[in-house]
Coordinates of C-alpha atoms and ligand atoms in Angstrom, one line a residue:
M75 CA 133.9 70.0 88.6
A76 CA 135.4 73.9 88.5
I77 CA 134.2 77.2 89.5
V78 CA 134.4 79.5 86.8
N79 CA 132.9 83.4 87.8
G80 CA 131.2 82.1 90.7
T81 CA 129.4 79.2 88.3
I82 CA 130.3 75.3 89.4
T83 CA 130.9 73.7 85.9
N84 CA 131.9 70.2 85.1
S85 CA 135.3 69.5 83.3
S86 CA 134.0 71.5 80.1
P87 CA 132.9 69.8 76.9
T88 CA 136.0 69.7 74.7
S89 CA 134.6 71.7 72.2
A90 CA 132.8 74.5 74.0
S91 CA 135.4 77.1 74.7
S92 CA 134.0 79.4 72.1
A93 CA 130.5 78.5 73.2
R94 CA 128.4 81.3 75.1
E95 CA 126.3 80.4 78.2
T96 CA 123.1 80.9 78.2
T97 CA 119.4 79.9 79.2
I98 CA 116.7 78.8 77.2
A99 CA 114.6 81.6 77.9
E100 CA 117.4 84.0 76.1
I101 CA 118.2 81.4 73.6
G102 CA 116.6 84.0 70.9
Q103 CA 119.3 86.1 71.4
H104 CA 121.7 83.4 69.9
V105 CA 120.5 82.4 66.9
D106 CA 123.1 80.7 64.5
E107 CA 125.5 81.0 67.6
R108 CA 127.2 78.1 69.6
V109 CA 126.1 77.8 73.1
T110 CA 126.2 76.1 76.4
L111 CA 123.3 75.0 78.2
R112 CA 122.9 73.6 81.7
G113 CA 120.2 71.5 82.8
W114 CA 118.6 68.2 82.7
L115 CA 117.5 65.8 80.1
Y116 CA 113.4 66.0 80.2
N117 CA 112.6 63.7 77.2
L118 CA 114.3 61.5 74.5
R119 CA 113.0 60.2 71.4
A120 CA 115.3 57.8 68.9
S121 CA 114.5 57.5 65.3
G122 CA 117.3 55.5 63.7
K123 CA 120.2 57.3 63.4
L124 CA 118.7 60.3 65.1
L125 CA 118.1 61.4 68.3
F126 CA 115.6 64.0 69.6
P127 CA 116.5 64.8 73.3
I128 CA 114.6 67.6 75.1
F129 CA 116.3 69.7 77.4
R130 CA 115.2 71.8 80.1
D131 CA 116.9 74.4 82.0
G132 CA 114.1 75.8 84.8
T133 CA 113.9 78.5 82.4
G134 CA 112.1 76.6 79.4
T135 CA 112.5 73.7 77.1
I136 CA 114.1 73.1 73.5
Q137 CA 114.7 70.1 71.3
G138 CA 118.4 69.2 70.3
I139 CA 119.1 66.7 67.2
V140 CA 121.5 64.7 67.4
P141 CA 122.5 62.6 64.3
K142 CA 124.7 59.9 64.8
A143 CA 126.9 60.8 61.7
E144 CA 127.3 64.2 63.0
V145 CA 128.6 64.5 66.5
P146 CA 131.6 62.4 68.5
E147 CA 130.6 59.1 68.8
R148 CA 130.8 59.1 72.8
V149 CA 128.1 62.2 72.4
F150 CA 125.7 60.0 70.6
E151 CA 126.5 56.9 72.8
T152 CA 126.1 58.9 75.9
L153 CA 122.6 60.6 75.4
K154 CA 121.4 57.6 73.4
S155 CA 121.4 55.2 76.8
L156 CA 120.5 58.5 79.0
T157 CA 117.8 58.5 81.6
L158 CA 115.1 60.9 81.9
E159 CA 115.9 63.9 84.3
S160 CA 119.8 62.9 84.4
S161 CA 121.4 66.5 84.5
L162 CA 123.9 67.8 82.2
T163 CA 125.8 70.4 80.6
V164 CA 124.9 70.5 76.8
T165 CA 126.4 72.6 73.7
G166 CA 125.4 73.2 70.7
R167 CA 124.5 75.7 67.3
V168 CA 120.8 77.3 68.1
R169 CA 118.9 77.1 64.7
A170 CA 115.2 79.1 64.5
D171 CA 112.7 76.5 63.5
A172 CA 108.7 78.0 63.2
R173 CA 108.0 74.3 63.2
A174 CA 109.5 73.6 67.3
P175 CA 107.1 74.5 70.1
S176 CA 109.3 77.3 71.2
G177 CA 110.7 78.3 67.5
F178 CA 114.2 77.1 68.4
E179 CA 116.2 73.8 68.0
L180 CA 119.3 72.5 69.0
D181 CA 122.1 71.2 67.0
V182 CA 124.0 69.3 69.5
E183 CA 127.7 69.4 69.1
D184 CA 129.1 68.1 72.7
L185 CA 127.7 67.1 76.1
S186 CA 128.6 66.4 79.4
V187 CA 126.4 64.6 82.5
T188 CA 127.0 66.0 85.9
Q189 CA 124.7 62.9 87.3
R190 CA 123.4 60.4 85.5
I191 CA 120.3 58.4 87.2
P192 CA 120.9 54.6 87.3
D193 CA 118.8 52.4 85.6
E194 CA 117.9 50.7 88.3
T195 CA 116.0 53.4 90.3
P196 CA 114.5 55.8 87.2
Y197 CA 112.9 59.0 87.8
P198 CA 109.5 58.4 89.6
I199 CA 107.6 60.9 87.1
Q200 CA 107.9 59.1 83.8
L201 CA 106.2 60.9 80.8
K202 CA 103.0 58.6 80.7
E203 CA 100.0 60.0 82.8
A204 CA 100.2 59.5 86.3
G205 CA 97.4 60.2 89.0
V206 CA 97.5 63.4 91.2
D207 CA 97.2 61.5 94.5
F208 CA 100.9 60.4 93.0
L209 CA 101.8 63.9 91.3
M210 CA 100.9 65.5 95.0
E211 CA 102.9 63.1 96.5
H212 CA 106.2 63.9 94.6
R213 CA 105.1 67.3 94.0
H214 CA 109.1 68.1 94.9
L215 CA 109.6 66.5 91.7
W216 CA 106.5 66.9 89.7
I217 CA 107.1 70.8 89.9
R218 CA 110.2 70.1 87.2
T219 CA 107.6 69.2 84.4
P220 CA 107.3 72.0 82.1
R221 CA 103.4 73.1 82.6
Q222 CA 104.1 73.3 86.4
S223 CA 107.4 75.3 86.0
A224 CA 105.4 77.4 84.0
I225 CA 102.4 77.9 86.9
L226 CA 105.3 78.7 89.3
R227 CA 107.2 81.4 87.3
V228 CA 103.2 82.9 86.5
R229 CA 102.8 82.9 90.2
A230 CA 105.8 84.6 90.8
T231 CA 104.9 87.3 88.4
I232 CA 101.4 87.7 89.9
M233 CA 103.1 88.3 93.5
R234 CA 105.7 90.7 92.0
A235 CA 102.8 92.6 90.4
A236 CA 100.6 92.9 93.0
A237 CA 103.1 94.5 95.3
E238 CA 104.6 96.7 92.3
Y239 CA 101.0 98.2 92.1
F240 CA 101.1 98.9 96.1
D241 CA 104.9 100.0 95.9
N242 CA 104.0 102.6 92.7
H243 CA 101.2 104.3 94.3
G244 CA 102.3 105.7 97.5
F245 CA 101.6 102.5 99.6
V246 CA 103.8 101.7 102.6
R247 CA 104.2 97.6 103.1
T248 CA 103.9 96.6 106.3
D249 CA 104.0 93.3 107.9
P250 CA 101.7 92.0 110.2
P251 CA 102.5 88.9 113.1
I252 CA 101.8 85.8 111.7
L253 CA 101.5 84.5 115.5
T254 CA 98.3 86.3 116.8
P255 CA 96.4 86.4 120.1
N256 CA 93.1 86.6 118.5
A257 CA 91.2 85.8 115.2
C258 CA 90.0 88.0 112.6
E259 CA 88.0 85.7 110.1
G260 CA 85.7 83.8 112.9
T261 CA 86.6 81.5 115.4
S262 CA 85.9 78.1 113.7
E263 CA 89.2 78.1 111.3
L264 CA 91.8 78.5 114.0
F265 CA 95.1 76.8 114.4
E266 CA 95.8 77.2 117.6
M267 CA 99.1 76.7 119.9
E268 CA 100.4 77.0 123.3
Y269 CA 102.3 80.2 123.5
F270 CA 104.2 80.3 126.7
D271 CA 102.7 81.5 129.9
D272 CA 100.4 83.5 127.8
G273 CA 97.7 80.8 127.2
K274 CA 97.2 80.5 123.6
A275 CA 98.3 81.9 120.5
Y276 CA 96.6 81.5 116.9
L277 CA 98.6 81.3 113.4
T278 CA 96.9 84.5 111.6
Q279 CA 94.0 84.1 108.9
S280 CA 94.8 87.6 108.3
G281 CA 96.8 90.6 108.5
Q282 CA 93.7 93.2 108.5
L283 CA 93.7 94.1 112.3
Y284 CA 97.0 94.8 112.1
V285 CA 97.2 96.5 108.7
E286 CA 94.3 98.7 110.3
A287 CA 96.7 99.8 112.9
T288 CA 99.7 100.5 110.2
A289 CA 96.9 102.7 108.2
M290 CA 95.9 105.0 111.1
A291 CA 100.2 105.3 111.1
L292 CA 101.1 105.6 107.7
G293 CA 98.1 106.2 105.5
R294 CA 98.3 103.9 102.9
V295 CA 99.7 100.2 103.5
Y296 CA 100.0 96.5 102.6
S297 CA 100.4 93.1 103.9
F298 CA 101.7 90.5 102.0
G299 CA 102.5 87.7 103.5
P300 CA 101.5 83.4 104.6
T301 CA 97.9 83.3 106.3
F302 CA 96.4 80.0 107.6
R303 CA 92.8 78.7 107.7
A304 CA 92.0 75.1 109.5
E305 CA 89.7 74.6 106.6
K306 CA 88.0 71.3 107.3
S307 CA 86.2 71.1 103.8
K308 CA 87.9 69.5 100.7
T309 CA 87.6 71.7 97.9
R310 CA 89.3 73.1 94.9
R311 CA 89.3 76.6 96.3
H312 CA 90.8 76.2 99.8
L313 CA 94.2 75.7 101.1
T314 CA 94.8 75.6 104.7
E315 CA 98.0 78.0 104.1
F316 CA 98.1 80.3 101.8
W317 CA 99.6 84.1 100.6
M318 CA 97.2 87.0 101.1
I319 CA 98.3 90.3 100.0
E320 CA 96.3 93.2 102.0
P321 CA 95.9 96.8 100.9
E322 CA 94.0 98.8 103.8
V323 CA 93.7 102.8 103.3
T324 CA 92.5 105.4 105.5
Y325 CA 89.8 107.9 104.2
M326 CA 88.6 105.4 101.6
D327 CA 84.9 104.2 101.2
L328 CA 83.4 101.1 99.5
D329 CA 83.1 103.0 96.2
G330 CA 87.2 104.0 96.6
L331 CA 87.9 100.4 97.6
M332 CA 86.0 98.9 94.4
N333 CA 88.1 101.0 92.0
L334 CA 91.4 100.4 93.8
A335 CA 90.7 96.5 93.5
E336 CA 90.0 97.0 89.6
C337 CA 93.0 99.0 88.8
F338 CA 95.2 96.5 91.0
L339 CA 93.5 93.4 89.2
T340 CA 94.0 95.5 85.7
H341 CA 97.5 95.7 86.4
I342 CA 98.1 92.2 87.4
V343 CA 96.9 90.7 84.5
R344 CA 98.5 93.4 82.2
R345 CA 101.9 92.1 83.7
V346 CA 101.3 88.4 83.1
L347 CA 100.0 88.9 79.4
E348 CA 103.1 91.1 79.0
L349 CA 105.7 88.4 80.4
H350 CA 104.0 85.0 80.3
S351 CA 102.6 84.2 76.8
A352 CA 104.7 81.2 76.1
D353 CA 103.8 80.1 79.7
L354 CA 100.7 80.8 79.3
K355 CA 100.6 78.8 76.1
T356 CA 102.6 75.7 77.9
I357 CA 99.6 75.5 80.8
G358 CA 97.0 75.6 78.1
K359 CA 95.6 78.9 78.9
D360 CA 93.4 80.7 76.5
I361 CA 94.9 84.0 76.8
T362 CA 91.8 86.1 75.3
K363 CA 90.2 85.7 78.3
L364 CA 92.9 87.5 80.1
E365 CA 92.7 90.3 76.8
A366 CA 88.9 90.9 77.8
V367 CA 89.8 91.3 81.5
V368 CA 91.9 94.4 80.5
A369 CA 90.4 95.3 77.3
G370 CA 89.1 99.3 77.2
A371 CA 90.9 99.8 80.5
P372 CA 93.6 103.3 80.5
T373 CA 96.3 102.7 78.6
D374 CA 98.3 104.9 80.1
N375 CA 99.9 102.0 82.1
S376 CA 99.7 104.1 85.2
E377 CA 96.5 102.4 86.4
D378 CA 95.7 105.3 88.8
C379 CA 92.7 104.5 90.7
S380 CA 91.3 107.8 91.5
G381 CA 88.3 108.7 90.1
S382 CA 85.4 106.2 89.3
R383 CA 86.0 103.6 86.6
S384 CA 83.1 101.3 85.1
G385 CA 85.2 98.9 83.4
F386 CA 84.4 95.7 85.9
P387 CA 80.6 95.2 86.6
R388 CA 79.5 96.0 89.7
L389 CA 76.3 94.0 91.4
S390 CA 74.9 94.4 94.9
Y391 CA 73.7 91.3 96.8
D392 CA 70.4 92.1 96.3
E393 CA 71.3 92.0 92.2
A394 CA 73.0 88.9 92.3
H395 CA 70.3 87.0 94.7
A396 CA 67.7 88.0 91.6
M397 CA 69.9 86.8 89.2
L398 CA 70.8 83.4 90.9
I399 CA 66.8 82.8 91.6
D400 CA 66.2 83.5 87.4
A401 CA 69.2 80.9 86.7
H402 CA 67.4 78.1 89.1
E403 CA 63.9 78.9 87.6
R404 CA 65.6 78.7 83.9
G405 CA 66.7 75.4 85.4
L406 CA 70.5 76.7 84.7
L407 CA 71.1 76.2 88.4
E408 CA 70.1 73.5 90.2
S409 CA 70.0 74.8 94.0
M410 CA 67.8 77.9 94.4
H411 CA 69.6 80.6 96.9
K412 CA 67.9 81.9 99.7
Y413 CA 67.8 85.5 100.1
G414 CA 70.2 86.4 103.1
D415 CA 72.6 83.3 102.9
D416 CA 75.8 83.7 101.8
F417 CA 76.8 82.6 98.0
G418 CA 78.0 79.1 97.9
S419 CA 80.2 77.8 95.3
P420 CA 78.1 76.8 92.7
D421 CA 76.4 80.1 93.1
E422 CA 80.0 82.4 93.0
T423 CA 80.8 80.0 90.2
Y424 CA 77.5 80.9 88.0
I425 CA 77.7 84.6 88.6
S426 CA 81.1 85.0 87.9
S427 CA 80.6 82.9 84.4
Q428 CA 78.0 85.3 83.2
F429 CA 81.0 87.7 82.6
S430 CA 83.9 88.4 80.7
K431 CA 85.5 90.8 83.8
P432 CA 85.9 90.4 87.2
V433 CA 82.6 91.0 89.0
M434 CA 82.4 93.3 92.2
V435 CA 79.2 91.8 94.3
H436 CA 79.0 94.3 97.6
R437 CA 76.5 94.8 100.2
Y438 CA 75.9 91.5 101.4
P439 CA 74.1 90.8 104.4
A440 CA 76.4 91.8 107.5
S441 CA 74.9 88.7 108.9
V442 CA 77.0 86.4 106.7
K443 CA 80.0 88.8 106.8
A444 CA 82.8 89.5 109.5
F445 CA 82.2 91.7 113.0
Y446 CA 84.4 94.7 112.0
M447 CA 82.3 95.4 108.9
Q448 CA 80.6 99.1 108.7
P449 CA 76.7 99.0 107.9
D450 CA 75.4 100.5 104.8
P451 CA 73.6 103.8 106.4
L452 CA 70.7 103.2 104.0
D453 CA 70.1 99.6 105.0
P454 CA 72.1 98.8 108.3
S455 CA 71.3 95.3 107.6
K456 CA 74.1 95.2 105.5
A457 CA 77.6 95.5 105.3
L458 CA 79.6 98.0 102.8
C459 CA 81.6 95.2 101.7
V460 CA 82.3 93.5 98.5
D461 CA 83.9 90.4 97.0
V462 CA 85.2 90.1 93.9
L463 CA 84.7 86.8 91.6
A464 CA 86.8 86.0 88.8
P465 CA 85.8 85.7 85.7
E466 CA 85.0 81.8 84.0
G467 CA 83.6 81.0 86.9
Y468 CA 86.7 81.0 89.5
G469 CA 84.5 82.6 92.4
E470 CA 85.8 84.7 94.7
I471 CA 89.7 86.0 94.8
I472 CA 89.0 88.9 97.0
G473 CA 87.4 90.0 100.0
G474 CA 86.8 93.6 101.5
S475 CA 85.0 96.0 103.0
Q476 CA 84.7 99.2 104.6
R477 CA 85.3 99.0 108.3
I478 CA 83.3 100.0 111.6
D479 CA 85.1 103.0 112.9
D480 CA 83.1 103.7 115.6
Y481 CA 84.1 102.9 119.1
D482 CA 80.6 101.8 120.5
L483 CA 79.4 99.8 117.8
L484 CA 82.6 97.9 116.9
E485 CA 82.6 97.1 120.5
S486 CA 79.2 95.9 120.1
R487 CA 80.0 93.7 117.3
I488 CA 83.0 92.6 119.0
Q489 CA 80.3 91.1 122.2
A490 CA 77.8 90.0 119.9
H491 CA 80.2 87.6 117.9
H492 CA 81.5 86.2 121.4
L493 CA 85.1 87.5 120.8
P494 CA 87.4 88.1 123.7
M495 CA 87.1 91.7 124.4
A496 CA 90.8 92.0 126.1
A497 CA 92.3 90.5 123.5
F498 CA 90.8 93.1 120.9
Q499 CA 91.8 96.2 123.6
W500 CA 94.5 96.9 120.9
Y501 CA 92.3 97.2 118.1
L502 CA 89.3 99.1 120.0
D503 CA 91.9 101.7 120.8
L504 CA 92.6 102.7 116.8
R505 CA 88.8 103.7 117.5
R506 CA 89.4 105.5 120.7
Y507 CA 92.3 107.6 119.3
G508 CA 91.9 109.4 116.2
S509 CA 89.1 107.3 114.3
V510 CA 88.6 107.5 110.7
P511 CA 86.6 106.2 108.1
H512 CA 89.4 103.2 106.4
S513 CA 88.7 100.3 104.1
G514 CA 90.9 97.3 102.9
F515 CA 91.0 93.9 100.9
G516 CA 92.3 90.6 100.7
M517 CA 93.7 88.7 97.8
G518 CA 94.5 85.1 98.2
I519 CA 97.0 84.9 95.9
E520 CA 96.2 81.2 94.8
R521 CA 92.7 81.8 94.0
C522 CA 94.1 84.4 91.9
V523 CA 96.7 82.0 89.9
A524 CA 94.4 79.6 89.8
W525 CA 92.0 81.7 87.5
I526 CA 94.8 83.3 85.5
C527 CA 96.5 80.2 84.7
G528 CA 93.2 78.3 84.1
L529 CA 93.7 75.6 86.9
E530 CA 91.0 72.9 88.2
H531 CA 92.5 73.0 91.7
V532 CA 94.3 75.5 94.1
R533 CA 96.8 72.9 95.0
E534 CA 98.5 73.3 91.8
T535 CA 99.1 77.2 92.5
I536 CA 101.7 76.8 95.2
P537 CA 105.0 75.0 95.4
F538 CA 103.9 72.8 98.2
A539 CA 100.3 72.8 99.1
R540 CA 98.6 72.7 102.2
T541 CA 95.3 71.2 102.4
L542 CA 93.0 69.0 105.0
N543 CA 95.0 65.7 103.6
R544 CA 98.3 66.6 102.9
I545 CA 101.2 67.9 104.3
Y546 CA 103.9 66.5 102.6
P547 CA 106.3 66.5 101.1
Ligands
4AD200 O1 87.3 87.0 102.2 P1 88.2 87.1 103.2 O2 88.4 85.6 104.4 O3 89.1 88.1 104.0 C1 89.6 88.4 104.7 O4 90.4 87.7 105.6 C2 89.8 89.9 104.8 N1 90.6 90.1 106.3 C3 90.7 90.4 103.7 C4 90.8 92.3 104.1 O5 89.8 92.6 103.7 N2 91.9 92.4 104.6 O6 89.9 86.1 102.6 C5 90.3 87.1 101.6 C6 90.9 85.9 100.3 C7 89.5 85.5 99.7 O7 89.2 86.2 98.8 C8 90.5 84.4 98.7 O8 91.1 84.9 97.2 C9 91.5 84.1 99.7 O9 91.7 85.0 101.0 N3 91.0 82.7 100.7 C10 91.8 81.5 100.4 N4 92.7 81.2 99.5 C11 92.9 79.5 99.7 N5 92.6 79.2 100.5 C12 91.5 79.2 101.3 N6 91.0 78.2 102.3 C13 91.1 81.0 101.4 N7 90.0 81.8 102.0 C14 90.6 83.0 102.0
MG201 MG1 85.4 86.3 101.8

């Protein structure tokens, strides 16, 4: 091996001297040129004196053509018996081919193997169908398959677009602690640990309480980091460790918050459509469903959320309840929603599948929501909160609310929820000293990825999912 311009190379393929090193993602810029790719053998098909290898390099896959008569014998023989996922460097000429899935093929000229996987210990994930448990047990390898790689690329863009939206609209990123002395979203789902002599500490369930403090300092803020919930249920929407992005804005009310959520989601979907049509195709997502989400949204690309919007439907809890009762009566929904209860997964799935855009359900009964939510002045039994349900039955992706800004009311809610008053003194200080109305929401990245990619289960939306029954690998 040698190091050339900071890249470790094998002794280069003999005829590669004039070939440009590139990636599969960029190969369209090199049609009719000779290029070198560094990656792995993803698949191999032989047909008489022709080999059809599929190479992958992390940015995509491309099919190679290797006619025995046209390449050195060494190249043909090496490739012919090469084991899947062996690592290699390949040089060849790029040809545009409308029939190829990527639009291009590589006429292989030379090849050098970095590591050949021995025949006795083949790559565990062969291309035939494998069960999900097996794949999750081999997640460290499963992520190499084109579909999983595509999902991870889309995830990265969703995370970048999410942060970018706030960065471009005057928000300051403020990172809350992961180790916390108090609960934010109910006490039944806390991961608990000993914290030296101070007693118990908990892994954060949400950065919200802390971004409320940083909002009072900086106005518009957001946090973005891992959050933890000891979810004891096995559902396709719950992880025990997931990433949340949480904006918090002073002097913003519930309507302003709904506008913000709409502009934010519009920006994310636009970004994914702009950058990932090939990946969405690999994943099998129908992009017309995503195009419908952003259809009609202002196209000035600024996604400025000041001023009202009406793109995403808005339903009160009462209206959503009526919709569920109607669905039950028409036999479209098995369970009957009980007024006053939270919505279950089937309820959310039903409501969200009625719309092509995300739907915002607001003003839930305060009794099913968190202690910090501001009561609706028109009906104090309701909270000024919103859940955004993704289309296509994906359910809740965003939860948020206006926060209680009155000291006495907040104190009484902390008491009523049997939360430890001492641990919340700093949070009450925010209402003691210059309290203002303020609002914020949290979006779980994995729920958003599951929706945008059209995935059955959130376990495929994060490189290494943590669930009730999995902490390996
Ligand atoms: O609705 P939640 O519980 O709201 C909060 O935590 C607020 N403190 C956020 C805020 O206002 N700043 O969670 C917010 C979002 C959900 O809508 C969902 O997308 C995601 O976090 N989420 C989960 N994602 C994966 N697995 C879980 N167990 C999740 N629990 C919540
Ligand atoms: Mg919620």
